[in-house]
Amino acid sequence: QKEVEQDPGPLSVPEGAIVSLNCTYSNSAFQYFMWYRQYSRKGPELLMYTYSSGNKEDGRFTAQVDKSSKYISLFIRDSQPSDSATYLCAMRGTGGFKTIFGAGTRLFVKA
Amino acid sequence: DVKVTQSSRYLVKRTGEKVFLECVQDMDHENMFWYRQDPGLGLRLIYFSYDVKMKEKGDIPEGYSVSREKKERFSLILESASTNQTSMYLCAAQRGNTEAFFGQGTRLTVV
């Protein structure tokens, strides 16, 4: 079993839809949770960075962490064609700096 | 933000060649990482370095080595390139236990 599970998609939605992207994990020691966006043939860029449980909002993006369920989510409101990319979840414990990544979910937002 | 620059976007090399992938970061971050990214497998850690001349094996170090002679530069070396090393290679830099910043990636093809 992988430490981090992420549905690879693809996920296709119409422009303006609310998108929900999710990851589950097995290691209860994870405390730092990240979401990266990766456009085709580019490196990942950091979208959201959260510590422990709770919500964090940044513009159209909301990151949610539920440590009791070992489940994290990224919500994208009013999705745009420019949001079409692969979204990677990532997480890490407090004891080190090694980050574990999900395999990524491909998102397509249709105009 | 940290700028992480990888020396090449695309490389084509022959089987058996020695290949050098270079990565430079401009923000004095002590930790640097090399990952490879393959469809369905996500990001897999090859090697990381937490200080000059220090290195640690990641999850898939076989066939690779690294060099960190200066804090800002982290090189990945394929001692004898093979076709199964065709992949997207990503370098990242990270300060302490914070988020990692990635370069734009090098797409390596071994023929």
Short mmCIF file of C-alpha atoms in Angstrom, two decimals:
data_model
loop_
_atom_site.label_atom_id
_atom_site.label_comp_id
_atom_site.label_asym_id
_atom_site.label_seq_id
_atom_site.Cartn_x
_atom_site.Cartn_y
_atom_site.Cartn_z
CA GLN A 1 0.00 0.00 0.00
CA LYS A 2 1.31 3.44 -0.93
CA GLU A 3 1.76 6.00 1.85
CA VAL A 4 -0.23 8.53 -0.17
CA GLU A 5 -3.08 7.63 -2.52
CA GLN A 6 -4.40 10.02 -5.14
CA ASP A 7 -6.87 9.29 -7.92
CA PRO A 8 -5.04 9.93 -11.21
CA GLY A 9 -8.18 11.01 -13.05
CA PRO A 10 -8.51 12.51 -15.54
CA LEU A 11 -11.16 14.77 -14.13
CA SER A 12 -13.04 16.87 -16.68
CA VAL A 13 -15.31 19.74 -15.60
CA PRO A 14 -16.99 22.69 -17.31
CA GLU A 15 -15.69 26.20 -16.75
CA GLY A 16 -17.10 27.73 -13.57
CA ALA A 17 -17.53 24.40 -11.75
CA ILE A 18 -16.29 23.72 -8.23
CA VAL A 19 -13.52 21.15 -8.33
CA SER A 20 -12.68 18.81 -5.47
CA LEU A 21 -9.33 17.01 -5.46
CA ASN A 22 -8.47 14.54 -2.73
CA CYS A 23 -5.73 12.43 -1.21
CA THR A 24 -5.68 9.84 1.52
CA TYR A 25 -2.64 8.81 3.51
CA SER A 26 -1.66 6.14 5.98
CA ASN A 27 1.09 7.72 8.11
CA SER A 28 -0.38 9.51 11.14
CA ALA A 29 2.95 11.30 11.67
CA PHE A 30 2.37 13.60 8.68
CA GLN A 31 1.89 17.18 9.87
CA TYR A 32 2.70 19.34 6.84
CA PHE A 33 0.44 19.16 3.80
CA MET A 34 0.97 20.74 0.42
CA TRP A 35 -0.69 21.01 -2.94
CA TYR A 36 1.34 21.59 -6.09
CA ARG A 37 0.11 22.44 -9.59
CA GLN A 38 2.06 21.13 -12.56
CA TYR A 39 1.45 22.26 -16.11
CA SER A 40 2.44 19.95 -18.93
CA ARG A 41 6.22 19.68 -19.35
CA LYS A 42 6.89 22.05 -16.44
CA GLY A 43 8.03 21.62 -12.85
CA PRO A 44 5.51 21.58 -9.97
CA GLU A 45 4.68 24.94 -8.40
CA LEU A 46 3.48 25.29 -4.83
CA LEU A 47 -0.20 26.25 -4.45
CA MET A 48 -1.03 25.68 -0.80
CA TYR A 49 0.95 24.82 2.34
CA THR A 50 -0.80 23.93 5.59
CA TYR A 51 0.20 22.63 8.97
CA SER A 52 -1.89 20.07 10.87
CA SER A 53 -5.68 20.07 10.58
CA GLY A 54 -8.08 22.74 9.39
CA ASN A 55 -8.77 24.90 6.36
CA LYS A 56 -6.71 27.44 4.47
CA GLU A 57 -8.06 29.71 1.77
CA ASP A 58 -6.18 31.60 -0.93
CA GLY A 59 -8.30 33.25 -3.58
CA ARG A 60 -10.25 30.58 -5.44
CA PHE A 61 -8.36 27.76 -3.70
CA THR A 62 -9.18 26.14 -0.35
CA ALA A 63 -7.09 23.42 1.24
CA GLN A 64 -8.67 21.20 3.86
CA VAL A 65 -6.98 18.70 6.17
CA ASP A 66 -8.81 16.09 8.23
CA LYS A 67 -6.17 14.28 10.23
CA SER A 68 -8.66 12.06 12.02
CA SER A 69 -9.67 10.57 8.66
CA LYS A 70 -6.19 10.93 7.11
CA TYR A 71 -7.75 12.82 4.23
CA ILE A 72 -6.84 16.08 2.52
CA SER A 73 -8.70 18.05 -0.12
CA LEU A 74 -8.16 20.95 -2.48
CA PHE A 75 -11.22 22.87 -3.67
CA ILE A 76 -11.10 25.16 -6.69
CA ARG A 77 -14.00 27.59 -7.04
CA ASP A 78 -15.06 29.13 -10.34
CA SER A 79 -12.66 26.87 -12.24
CA GLN A 80 -11.02 28.30 -15.36
CA PRO A 81 -9.43 26.64 -18.42
CA SER A 82 -6.10 27.92 -17.10
CA ASP A 83 -6.57 25.61 -14.08
CA SER A 84 -6.13 22.62 -16.41
CA ALA A 85 -3.06 20.89 -15.01
CA THR A 86 -1.95 17.99 -12.85
CA TYR A 87 -2.41 18.56 -9.13
CA LEU A 88 -0.05 16.80 -6.72
CA CYS A 89 -0.68 16.42 -3.03
CA ALA A 90 2.37 16.15 -0.78
CA MET A 91 2.99 15.65 2.90
CA ARG A 92 5.71 15.38 5.49
CA GLY A 93 6.23 14.64 9.16
CA THR A 94 7.92 16.95 11.65
CA GLY A 95 10.94 14.74 12.15
CA GLY A 96 12.57 15.26 8.77
CA PHE A 97 12.45 17.03 5.47
CA LYS A 98 11.59 14.15 3.16
CA THR A 99 8.31 14.86 1.36
CA ILE A 100 5.99 12.12 0.11
CA PHE A 101 4.03 12.94 -3.05
CA GLY A 102 0.82 11.59 -4.48
CA ALA A 103 0.89 10.47 -8.10
CA GLY A 104 -1.16 13.50 -9.19
CA THR A 105 -4.67 14.09 -10.58
CA ARG A 106 -5.03 15.42 -14.12
CA LEU A 107 -7.70 18.11 -14.33
CA PHE A 108 -9.27 19.45 -17.52
CA VAL A 109 -11.49 22.53 -17.36
CA LYS A 110 -13.51 22.95 -20.56
CA ALA A 111 -14.42 26.43 -21.82
CA ASP B 1 10.29 32.94 -4.09
CA VAL B 2 13.21 30.61 -4.54
CA LYS B 3 14.42 30.27 -8.08
CA VAL B 4 15.61 26.79 -8.99
CA THR B 5 17.20 26.46 -12.40
CA GLN B 6 17.96 23.22 -14.19
CA SER B 7 20.58 23.43 -16.90
CA SER B 8 18.60 21.73 -19.68
CA ARG B 9 14.92 21.38 -20.52
CA TYR B 10 15.42 18.51 -22.96
CA LEU B 11 18.30 16.06 -23.37
CA VAL B 12 18.83 13.10 -25.67
CA LYS B 13 21.68 10.76 -24.78
CA ARG B 14 22.91 7.40 -25.96
CA THR B 15 22.92 4.20 -23.92
CA GLY B 16 26.14 3.93 -21.93
CA GLU B 17 26.91 7.64 -21.89
CA LYS B 18 27.72 9.44 -18.65
CA VAL B 19 25.09 12.14 -18.15
CA PHE B 20 25.25 15.21 -15.91
CA LEU B 21 22.14 17.09 -14.86
CA GLU B 22 22.82 20.39 -13.13
CA CYS B 23 20.64 22.32 -10.72
CA VAL B 24 21.27 25.73 -9.19
CA GLN B 25 19.21 27.57 -6.55
CA ASP B 26 19.52 31.22 -5.62
CA MET B 27 18.21 31.40 -2.04
CA ASP B 28 20.83 29.70 0.11
CA HIS B 29 18.55 26.78 1.02
CA GLU B 30 20.44 23.97 2.70
CA ASN B 31 18.34 21.06 1.39
CA MET B 32 18.28 19.99 -2.24
CA PHE B 33 16.62 17.03 -3.89
CA TRP B 34 16.56 15.09 -7.14
CA TYR B 35 13.36 13.30 -8.18
CA ARG B 36 12.28 11.46 -11.25
CA GLN B 37 8.69 11.59 -12.41
CA ASP B 38 7.07 8.85 -14.46
CA PRO B 39 3.41 8.43 -15.49
CA GLY B 40 1.44 6.54 -12.86
CA LEU B 41 4.38 6.47 -10.43
CA GLY B 42 4.46 10.10 -9.36
CA LEU B 43 7.63 11.66 -7.97
CA ARG B 44 10.25 9.29 -6.66
CA LEU B 45 13.20 10.54 -4.66
CA ILE B 46 16.60 9.61 -6.07
CA TYR B 47 19.00 11.47 -3.75
CA PHE B 48 18.96 14.42 -1.42
CA SER B 49 21.54 16.63 0.23
CA TYR B 50 21.20 18.56 3.48
CA ASP B 51 24.54 20.36 3.30
CA VAL B 52 27.60 20.86 1.13
CA LYS B 53 29.31 17.53 0.42
CA MET B 54 26.56 15.67 2.30
CA LYS B 55 24.21 13.30 0.49
CA GLU B 56 21.66 10.67 1.34
CA LYS B 57 20.11 7.99 -0.84
CA GLY B 58 16.47 8.29 -1.60
CA ASP B 59 14.10 5.55 -2.69
CA ILE B 60 15.65 4.75 -6.08
CA PRO B 61 19.38 5.61 -6.05
CA GLU B 62 20.59 2.70 -8.20
CA GLY B 63 22.35 3.86 -11.34
CA TYR B 64 22.70 7.44 -10.08
CA SER B 65 25.15 9.48 -8.07
CA VAL B 66 25.18 13.10 -6.94
CA SER B 67 27.61 15.87 -6.18
CA ARG B 68 27.23 18.95 -4.02
CA GLU B 69 30.46 20.92 -3.95
CA LYS B 70 28.76 24.28 -3.39
CA LYS B 71 25.60 25.08 -1.47
CA GLU B 72 23.76 26.46 -4.48
CA ARG B 73 24.54 23.63 -6.88
CA PHE B 74 23.40 20.00 -6.84
CA SER B 75 24.32 17.70 -9.70
CA LEU B 76 22.79 14.37 -10.66
CA ILE B 77 25.02 11.93 -12.52
CA LEU B 78 23.92 8.94 -14.52
CA GLU B 79 27.06 6.82 -14.57
CA SER B 80 26.05 4.77 -17.61
CA ALA B 81 22.73 5.84 -19.04
CA SER B 82 20.18 3.16 -19.83
CA THR B 83 16.85 3.31 -21.62
CA ASN B 84 14.95 2.74 -18.35
CA GLN B 85 16.33 6.05 -17.13
CA THR B 86 14.31 7.91 -19.73
CA SER B 87 12.19 10.18 -17.56
CA MET B 88 11.42 13.68 -16.33
CA TYR B 89 13.99 14.74 -13.73
CA LEU B 90 13.09 17.39 -11.19
CA CYS B 91 15.36 19.25 -8.82
CA ALA B 92 14.00 20.94 -5.68
CA ALA B 93 15.37 23.22 -2.95
CA GLN B 94 14.00 23.57 0.54
CA ARG B 95 14.89 25.54 3.65
CA GLY B 96 14.66 23.46 6.81
CA ASN B 97 11.26 21.85 7.26
CA THR B 98 9.41 24.22 4.94
CA GLU B 99 7.99 23.72 1.48
CA ALA B 100 10.08 22.62 -1.49
CA PHE B 101 10.49 24.71 -4.64
CA PHE B 102 11.06 22.95 -7.94
CA GLY B 103 12.95 23.65 -11.10
CA GLN B 104 11.30 23.45 -14.51
CA GLY B 105 12.40 19.87 -15.07
CA THR B 106 14.70 18.09 -17.52
CA ARG B 107 13.13 15.62 -19.89
CA LEU B 108 15.82 13.05 -20.57
CA THR B 109 15.54 10.52 -23.37
CA VAL B 110 18.08 7.69 -23.55
CA VAL B 111 18.25 5.99 -26.94
#
